[in-house]
Amino acid sequence: MTIMGKFSFVYVLGFVLMISMQNIAVVVAQSCPAAERDALLAFKAGITEDPSGQLTTWVATTDCCTWFGIFCENGHVIELGLRPDDASDNSGIYLTGPLGSSLFTLLELEVLDLSEMQNLTGPISPAIGNLTNLVHLDFRTNKLTGPIPSSVGNLKKLNWLSLGGNPISGSIPSSIGTIGASLNYIYLGESSLSGSLPNSLFQLSNLTSLFLGVSDLSGSLSPLVGNLGPTLTVLDLSSNSFSGVLPSTLGELTEVFLLDLSFNQFTGQIPASIGNIGATLFNLELANNELTGLIPPMFAKQLTGLAALGLENNNLTGPIPQGAPFSNFSVDSFTPGNPGLCGHPLPACTGGNRKKLL
């Protein structure tokens, strides 16, 4: 072999070895660490039913980065997502067993989604506060119990917090408000949470959606709710036991398109300031409270984007504002209840109706 031929052979061999080493490095980089594999297997060991077969690929002798629902980066598990595919599974039960605490040792996790598993049980361990890289946390629609641990306040990168649809109980921990500007979405509704709303909740300056409906929450609605005005698009406090007057600062929620305060015990008048929300407001639900007085007449000119309205089962009086959009609402938006209301679509106002306003 000539010197040139030897040089070419060595060059090619070196190139092949370099490529092979790179491939090995990639494999090593993506290989699941033993501690993370064991944490996942400990979670699987508690599962008693898996009719969807979601955990069938979770086998100790294989790389956990290749398992269903697992995504790795830089040699660590950063995503665990087992949300069921309803299109292919009709069992109605996706995983049965305890949530446990082993998953909360996966310190590189950014996404933890076990939503709609139906039958995950037990408490949420305070160890969840160890997942300081978490961006997305979704446990909704299971059978988790006990309180929301205050350690969730450690999750400073969290964008999405969804624990609703569980019989979790206790109060909303004030530490949620310390998560800060990263938090955009909160769903804690359809639960057994009780007590008043912590004032720290209204410090979440970038919150876009706050779903707390269908729970056992109580107390007044703080005027601090207006602090959420620059970003909030959905405020749902329906079907709780909130009471007291509605704060005028609701009018500072100028980006909100759904404002649902129905099925509570709010008293006093509808704040005229709600009209300041303007055309953005699409759905206003105040039904089934103890509200009195007039429907602010300027709503007809201010809330021009209103397409859904619920005011029934209060004790409102006086004329219904006339003109779009109120001319498009049916009797069902105002009755039953509100015997003192008059004007389209209810019977016309009479002398008796007017006398009640004086």
CSV table of C-alpha atoms in Angstrom, one decimal:
chain,number,residue,atom,x,y,z
A,1,MET,CA,0.0,0.0,0.0
A,2,THR,CA,1.4,3.4,-0.9
A,3,ILE,CA,1.9,6.1,1.6
A,4,MET,CA,-1.0,8.0,0.1
A,5,GLY,CA,-3.2,4.9,0.3
A,6,LYS,CA,-2.2,4.4,3.9
A,7,PHE,CA,-3.1,8.0,4.7
A,8,SER,CA,-6.5,7.6,3.0
A,9,PHE,CA,-7.2,4.4,4.9
A,10,VAL,CA,-6.3,5.9,8.2
A,11,TYR,CA,-8.3,9.1,7.5
A,12,VAL,CA,-11.4,7.0,6.5
A,13,LEU,CA,-11.0,4.8,9.6
A,14,GLY,CA,-10.6,7.8,11.8
A,15,PHE,CA,-13.7,9.4,10.3
A,16,VAL,CA,-15.7,6.2,10.8
A,17,LEU,CA,-14.5,5.9,14.4
A,18,MET,CA,-15.4,9.6,15.1
A,19,ILE,CA,-18.9,9.1,13.7
A,20,SER,CA,-19.3,5.9,15.8
A,21,MET,CA,-18.2,7.7,18.9
A,22,GLN,CA,-20.7,10.5,18.2
A,23,ASN,CA,-23.5,7.9,17.9
A,24,ILE,CA,-22.4,6.3,21.1
A,25,ALA,CA,-22.4,9.7,22.8
A,26,VAL,CA,-25.9,10.4,21.6
A,27,VAL,CA,-27.1,7.1,22.9
A,28,VAL,CA,-25.4,7.7,26.2
A,29,ALA,CA,-26.8,11.2,26.4
A,30,GLN,CA,-30.3,9.9,25.9
A,31,SER,CA,-30.0,6.8,28.2
A,32,CYS,CA,-32.2,7.0,31.2
A,33,PRO,CA,-30.4,7.3,34.6
A,34,ALA,CA,-31.0,4.3,36.9
A,35,ALA,CA,-32.4,6.5,39.6
A,36,GLU,CA,-35.0,8.1,37.2
A,37,ARG,CA,-35.9,4.7,35.8
A,38,ASP,CA,-36.4,3.3,39.3
A,39,ALA,CA,-38.6,6.3,40.2
A,40,LEU,CA,-40.9,5.6,37.2
A,41,LEU,CA,-41.0,1.9,38.0
A,42,ALA,CA,-42.0,2.6,41.6
A,43,PHE,CA,-44.9,4.6,40.3
A,44,LYS,CA,-45.9,1.7,37.9
A,45,ALA,CA,-45.6,-0.8,40.8
A,46,GLY,CA,-48.5,0.9,42.6
A,47,ILE,CA,-50.8,0.9,39.5
A,48,THR,CA,-53.4,-1.9,39.8
A,49,GLU,CA,-55.3,-1.3,36.6
A,50,ASP,CA,-54.0,-0.2,33.2
A,51,PRO,CA,-56.7,-1.1,30.7
A,52,SER,CA,-55.2,1.2,28.1
A,53,GLY,CA,-51.9,-0.5,28.3
A,54,GLN,CA,-50.1,2.8,28.6
A,55,LEU,CA,-47.4,1.3,30.9
A,56,THR,CA,-46.7,-1.9,28.9
A,57,THR,CA,-43.5,-0.5,27.5
A,58,TRP,CA,-42.2,0.4,31.0
A,59,VAL,CA,-39.8,-2.5,31.4
A,60,ALA,CA,-36.8,-2.4,33.6
A,61,THR,CA,-34.4,-4.0,31.0
A,62,THR,CA,-35.1,-1.2,28.5
A,63,ASP,CA,-34.1,2.5,28.3
A,64,CYS,CA,-36.8,4.5,30.0
A,65,CYS,CA,-36.3,7.3,27.5
A,66,THR,CA,-38.0,5.0,25.0
A,67,TRP,CA,-41.0,4.3,27.1
A,68,PHE,CA,-44.5,5.5,26.2
A,69,GLY,CA,-45.2,8.9,27.6
A,70,ILE,CA,-41.6,9.7,28.4
A,71,PHE,CA,-39.4,12.3,26.8
A,72,CYS,CA,-35.7,12.8,27.6
A,73,GLU,CA,-33.2,15.5,27.0
A,74,ASN,CA,-29.6,15.7,27.9
A,75,GLY,CA,-29.8,12.3,29.6
A,76,HIS,CA,-32.7,13.1,31.9
A,77,VAL,CA,-36.5,12.6,31.9
A,78,ILE,CA,-38.0,16.0,31.3
A,79,GLU,CA,-41.5,15.1,30.3
A,80,LEU,CA,-44.0,12.6,31.6
A,81,GLY,CA,-47.4,12.7,29.8
A,82,LEU,CA,-49.9,9.9,30.1
A,83,ARG,CA,-53.1,11.7,29.1
A,84,PRO,CA,-55.4,9.1,27.5
A,85,ASP,CA,-56.3,9.1,23.9
A,86,ASP,CA,-60.1,9.0,24.1
A,87,ALA,CA,-60.3,8.2,20.4
A,88,SER,CA,-58.8,4.7,20.9
A,89,ASP,CA,-59.8,3.9,24.5
A,90,ASN,CA,-63.4,3.3,25.6
A,91,SER,CA,-62.7,1.8,28.9
A,92,GLY,CA,-63.5,4.9,31.0
A,93,ILE,CA,-60.7,3.9,33.4
A,94,TYR,CA,-57.2,4.6,32.4
A,95,LEU,CA,-55.0,4.1,35.4
A,96,THR,CA,-56.0,3.0,38.9
A,97,GLY,CA,-53.7,3.3,41.9
A,98,PRO,CA,-51.9,5.8,44.1
A,99,LEU,CA,-50.1,8.8,42.8
A,100,GLY,CA,-47.3,8.2,45.4
A,101,SER,CA,-44.3,10.4,45.7
A,102,SER,CA,-41.6,8.7,43.6
A,103,LEU,CA,-42.3,10.9,40.5
A,104,PHE,CA,-41.3,13.9,42.6
A,105,THR,CA,-37.7,12.7,42.6
A,106,LEU,CA,-37.5,13.4,38.8
A,107,LEU,CA,-35.8,16.7,39.4
A,108,GLU,CA,-35.4,17.6,35.7
A,109,LEU,CA,-39.1,17.3,34.9
A,110,GLU,CA,-40.6,20.2,33.0
A,111,VAL,CA,-43.9,18.6,32.1
A,112,LEU,CA,-45.9,16.3,34.4
A,113,ASP,CA,-49.3,15.5,32.9
A,114,LEU,CA,-51.4,12.7,34.5
A,115,SER,CA,-54.7,14.3,33.7
A,116,GLU,CA,-58.0,12.4,33.1
A,117,MET,CA,-56.5,9.2,34.4
A,118,GLN,CA,-59.9,8.9,36.3
A,119,ASN,CA,-58.7,6.7,39.2
A,120,LEU,CA,-55.4,8.0,40.5
A,121,THR,CA,-55.8,8.3,44.3
A,122,GLY,CA,-54.1,9.6,47.4
A,123,PRO,CA,-52.6,12.9,48.4
A,124,ILE,CA,-50.3,15.2,46.5
A,125,SER,CA,-47.0,14.9,48.4
A,126,PRO,CA,-45.3,18.0,49.6
A,127,ALA,CA,-42.3,16.6,47.7
A,128,ILE,CA,-43.8,18.1,44.6
A,129,GLY,CA,-42.0,21.3,45.6
A,130,ASN,CA,-38.7,19.6,44.6
A,131,LEU,CA,-39.7,19.9,40.9
A,132,THR,CA,-38.3,23.4,40.5
A,133,ASN,CA,-38.0,23.0,36.7
A,134,LEU,CA,-41.6,22.2,36.3
A,135,VAL,CA,-43.5,24.4,33.7
A,136,HIS,CA,-46.7,22.3,33.2
A,137,LEU,CA,-48.5,20.4,36.0
A,138,ASP,CA,-51.8,18.7,35.2
A,139,PHE,CA,-53.5,16.2,37.5
A,140,ARG,CA,-57.1,17.1,36.7
A,141,THR,CA,-59.9,14.6,36.7
A,142,ASN,CA,-58.7,12.0,39.1
A,143,LYS,CA,-59.5,11.0,42.7
A,144,LEU,CA,-56.7,12.8,44.5
A,145,THR,CA,-57.5,13.9,48.0
A,146,GLY,CA,-56.1,16.0,50.8
A,147,PRO,CA,-54.8,19.6,50.6
A,148,ILE,CA,-52.7,21.3,48.0
A,149,PRO,CA,-49.3,21.4,49.6
A,150,SER,CA,-47.8,24.8,50.2
A,151,SER,CA,-44.6,23.7,48.6
A,152,VAL,CA,-46.2,24.4,45.2
A,153,GLY,CA,-45.0,27.9,45.8
A,154,ASN,CA,-41.5,26.6,45.1
A,155,LEU,CA,-42.4,26.0,41.4
A,156,LYS,CA,-41.2,29.4,40.2
A,157,LYS,CA,-41.2,28.4,36.5
A,158,LEU,CA,-44.7,27.0,36.5
A,159,ASN,CA,-47.0,28.2,33.7
A,160,TRP,CA,-49.9,25.8,33.9
A,161,LEU,CA,-51.4,24.6,37.2
A,162,SER,CA,-54.4,22.2,36.8
A,163,LEU,CA,-55.5,20.2,39.8
A,164,GLY,CA,-59.3,20.5,39.5
A,165,GLY,CA,-61.7,17.7,39.0
A,166,ASN,CA,-60.4,16.0,42.2
A,167,PRO,CA,-61.8,15.8,45.7
A,168,ILE,CA,-58.9,17.8,47.0
A,169,SER,CA,-59.8,19.8,50.1
A,170,GLY,CA,-58.6,22.5,52.4
A,171,SER,CA,-57.9,26.1,51.4
A,172,ILE,CA,-56.0,27.4,48.5
A,173,PRO,CA,-52.5,28.0,49.9
A,174,SER,CA,-51.3,31.5,49.8
A,175,SER,CA,-47.9,30.3,48.5
A,176,ILE,CA,-49.5,29.9,45.0
A,177,GLY,CA,-49.3,33.7,44.8
A,178,THR,CA,-45.5,33.5,45.2
A,179,ILE,CA,-45.1,31.5,42.0
A,180,GLY,CA,-45.0,34.8,40.3
A,181,ALA,CA,-45.2,36.1,36.7
A,182,SER,CA,-44.6,32.7,35.1
A,183,LEU,CA,-48.1,31.4,36.0
A,184,ASN,CA,-50.7,32.0,33.3
A,185,TYR,CA,-53.4,29.3,33.9
A,186,ILE,CA,-55.0,28.0,37.1
A,187,TYR,CA,-57.8,25.3,37.2
A,188,LEU,CA,-58.7,24.3,40.7
A,189,GLY,CA,-62.5,24.0,40.1
A,190,GLU,CA,-64.8,21.0,40.6
A,191,SER,CA,-63.1,20.2,43.9
A,192,SER,CA,-63.8,20.3,47.6
A,193,LEU,CA,-61.5,23.3,48.3
A,194,SER,CA,-63.0,25.6,50.9
A,195,GLY,CA,-62.2,28.9,52.7
A,196,SER,CA,-61.5,32.3,51.2
A,197,LEU,CA,-59.3,33.3,48.4
A,198,PRO,CA,-55.8,34.3,49.5
A,199,ASN,CA,-54.9,37.9,48.6
A,200,SER,CA,-51.6,36.7,47.2
A,201,LEU,CA,-53.6,35.1,44.3
A,202,PHE,CA,-54.2,38.6,43.0
A,203,GLN,CA,-50.5,39.2,42.8
A,204,LEU,CA,-50.2,36.9,39.8
A,205,SER,CA,-49.5,39.7,37.3
A,206,ASN,CA,-49.6,37.5,34.1
A,207,LEU,CA,-52.6,35.3,34.9
A,208,THR,CA,-54.9,34.7,31.9
A,209,SER,CA,-57.3,32.1,33.2
A,210,LEU,CA,-58.6,31.5,36.7
A,211,PHE,CA,-61.1,28.6,37.0
A,212,LEU,CA,-62.4,28.0,40.6
A,213,GLY,CA,-66.0,27.1,39.9
A,214,VAL,CA,-68.0,24.3,41.5
A,215,SER,CA,-66.2,24.1,44.8
A,216,ASP,CA,-66.8,25.1,48.4
A,217,LEU,CA,-65.0,28.4,48.5
A,218,SER,CA,-66.5,31.2,50.5
A,219,GLY,CA,-65.9,34.8,51.8
A,220,SER,CA,-65.9,38.0,49.9
A,221,LEU,CA,-64.3,38.9,46.6
A,222,SER,CA,-61.4,41.2,47.3
A,223,PRO,CA,-61.1,44.5,45.4
A,224,LEU,CA,-57.6,43.3,44.7
A,225,VAL,CA,-59.2,41.3,41.9
A,226,GLY,CA,-58.7,44.4,39.7
A,227,ASN,CA,-54.9,43.7,39.8
A,228,LEU,CA,-55.5,40.9,37.3
A,229,GLY,CA,-56.9,43.4,34.8
A,230,PRO,CA,-54.0,43.6,32.3
A,231,THR,CA,-54.0,39.9,31.3
A,232,LEU,CA,-57.0,38.1,32.7
A,233,THR,CA,-59.4,36.7,30.1
A,234,VAL,CA,-61.4,34.2,32.1
A,235,LEU,CA,-62.7,34.5,35.7
A,236,ASP,CA,-64.9,31.6,36.8
A,237,LEU,CA,-66.0,31.6,40.5
A,238,SER,CA,-69.4,30.0,39.8
A,239,SER,CA,-71.1,27.6,42.1
A,240,ASN,CA,-69.4,28.4,45.4
A,241,SER,CA,-70.5,30.3,48.5
A,242,PHE,CA,-69.0,33.7,47.9
A,243,SER,CA,-70.9,36.5,49.5
A,244,GLY,CA,-70.8,40.3,50.0
A,245,VAL,CA,-70.9,43.0,47.4
A,246,LEU,CA,-69.3,42.8,44.0
A,247,PRO,CA,-66.2,45.1,44.0
A,248,SER,CA,-66.2,48.0,41.5
A,249,THR,CA,-62.7,46.9,40.5
A,250,LEU,CA,-64.2,44.2,38.3
A,251,GLY,CA,-64.4,47.0,35.8
A,252,GLU,CA,-60.6,46.9,35.6
A,253,LEU,CA,-60.6,43.4,34.0
A,254,THR,CA,-60.6,45.0,30.6
A,255,GLU,CA,-59.4,41.9,28.8
A,256,VAL,CA,-61.9,39.4,30.3
A,257,PHE,CA,-64.4,37.8,27.9
A,258,LEU,CA,-65.9,35.3,30.4
A,259,LEU,CA,-67.0,36.6,33.8
A,260,ASP,CA,-68.9,33.9,35.7
A,261,LEU,CA,-69.9,34.7,39.3
A,262,SER,CA,-73.2,32.8,39.2
A,263,PHE,CA,-74.6,30.5,41.9
A,264,ASN,CA,-73.1,32.3,44.8
A,265,GLN,CA,-74.5,34.6,47.5
A,266,PHE,CA,-73.4,38.0,46.3
A,267,THR,CA,-75.5,40.9,47.5
A,268,GLY,CA,-75.9,44.6,46.6
A,269,GLN,CA,-76.0,46.1,43.2
A,270,ILE,CA,-74.4,45.2,39.9
A,271,PRO,CA,-71.4,47.5,39.7
A,272,ALA,CA,-71.8,50.0,36.8
A,273,SER,CA,-68.0,49.8,36.4
A,274,ILE,CA,-68.4,46.4,34.7
A,275,GLY,CA,-69.4,48.4,31.7
A,276,ASN,CA,-65.8,49.6,31.5
A,277,ILE,CA,-64.8,46.2,30.2
A,278,GLY,CA,-66.5,47.2,27.0
A,279,ALA,CA,-66.8,45.1,23.8
A,280,THR,CA,-64.3,42.5,25.1
A,281,LEU,CA,-66.9,41.0,27.5
A,282,PHE,CA,-68.6,38.1,25.6
A,283,ASN,CA,-70.3,36.2,28.5
A,284,LEU,CA,-71.6,37.7,31.8
A,285,GLU,CA,-73.1,35.3,34.3
A,286,LEU,CA,-74.5,36.7,37.5
A,287,ALA,CA,-77.5,34.4,37.9
A,288,ASN,CA,-78.6,32.8,41.2
A,289,ASN,CA,-77.2,35.4,43.6
A,290,GLU,CA,-79.0,37.9,45.9
A,291,LEU,CA,-78.3,41.0,43.7
A,292,THR,CA,-80.7,44.0,43.9
A,293,GLY,CA,-81.3,47.3,42.1
A,294,LEU,CA,-81.0,48.2,38.5
A,295,ILE,CA,-79.2,46.6,35.6
A,296,PRO,CA,-76.8,49.6,34.8
A,297,PRO,CA,-78.5,51.3,31.8
A,298,MET,CA,-75.2,52.1,30.1
A,299,PHE,CA,-74.5,48.4,29.7
A,300,ALA,CA,-76.5,48.5,26.4
A,301,LYS,CA,-74.0,51.0,24.9
A,302,GLN,CA,-70.8,49.7,26.6
A,303,LEU,CA,-71.0,45.9,26.5
A,304,THR,CA,-71.5,45.7,22.7
A,305,GLY,CA,-69.8,42.4,22.4
A,306,LEU,CA,-72.0,40.6,24.9
A,307,ALA,CA,-73.5,37.4,23.4
A,308,ALA,CA,-74.5,35.5,26.5
A,309,LEU,CA,-76.1,36.9,29.7
A,310,GLY,CA,-77.4,35.3,32.9
A,311,LEU,CA,-79.2,37.5,35.5
A,312,GLU,CA,-82.0,35.2,36.5
A,313,ASN,CA,-82.8,34.3,40.1
A,314,ASN,CA,-81.8,37.6,41.7
A,315,ASN,CA,-84.0,40.5,43.0
A,316,LEU,CA,-83.2,43.0,40.3
A,317,THR,CA,-85.7,45.8,39.5
A,318,GLY,CA,-86.5,48.4,37.0
A,319,PRO,CA,-86.2,48.6,33.2
A,320,ILE,CA,-84.0,46.3,31.2
A,321,PRO,CA,-81.5,48.3,29.1
A,322,GLN,CA,-82.8,48.6,25.6
A,323,GLY,CA,-80.9,48.3,22.3
A,324,ALA,CA,-78.2,45.9,21.2
A,325,PRO,CA,-77.0,43.6,22.6
A,326,PHE,CA,-79.9,43.4,25.1
A,327,SER,CA,-82.5,43.2,22.4
A,328,ASN,CA,-81.0,39.8,21.4
A,329,PHE,CA,-81.5,38.2,24.8
A,330,SER,CA,-84.5,36.0,25.6
A,331,VAL,CA,-86.7,35.9,28.7
A,332,ASP,CA,-84.4,33.1,30.1
A,333,SER,CA,-81.6,35.6,30.7
A,334,PHE,CA,-83.8,37.5,33.2
A,335,THR,CA,-86.3,35.0,34.7
A,336,PRO,CA,-87.2,33.2,36.8
A,337,GLY,CA,-86.8,35.6,39.7
A,338,ASN,CA,-86.4,39.4,39.4
A,339,PRO,CA,-90.1,40.1,39.6
A,340,GLY,CA,-89.4,43.8,39.5
A,341,LEU,CA,-87.7,43.8,36.1
A,342,CYS,CA,-89.7,45.1,33.1
A,343,GLY,CA,-89.2,46.0,29.5
A,344,HIS,CA,-88.3,43.9,26.4
A,345,PRO,CA,-88.2,40.9,26.4
A,346,LEU,CA,-90.4,41.1,29.6
A,347,PRO,CA,-93.7,43.0,29.8
A,348,ALA,CA,-93.4,46.7,29.3
A,349,CYS,CA,-92.7,49.0,32.3
A,350,THR,CA,-95.9,50.5,33.8
A,351,GLY,CA,-96.5,53.2,36.3
A,352,GLY,CA,-96.2,50.6,39.1
A,353,ASN,CA,-92.7,49.6,37.9
A,354,ARG,CA,-91.6,53.2,37.7
A,355,LYS,CA,-92.9,53.8,41.2
A,356,LYS,CA,-90.6,51.1,42.5
A,357,LEU,CA,-87.6,53.0,41.2
A,358,LEU,CA,-88.4,56.2,43.1
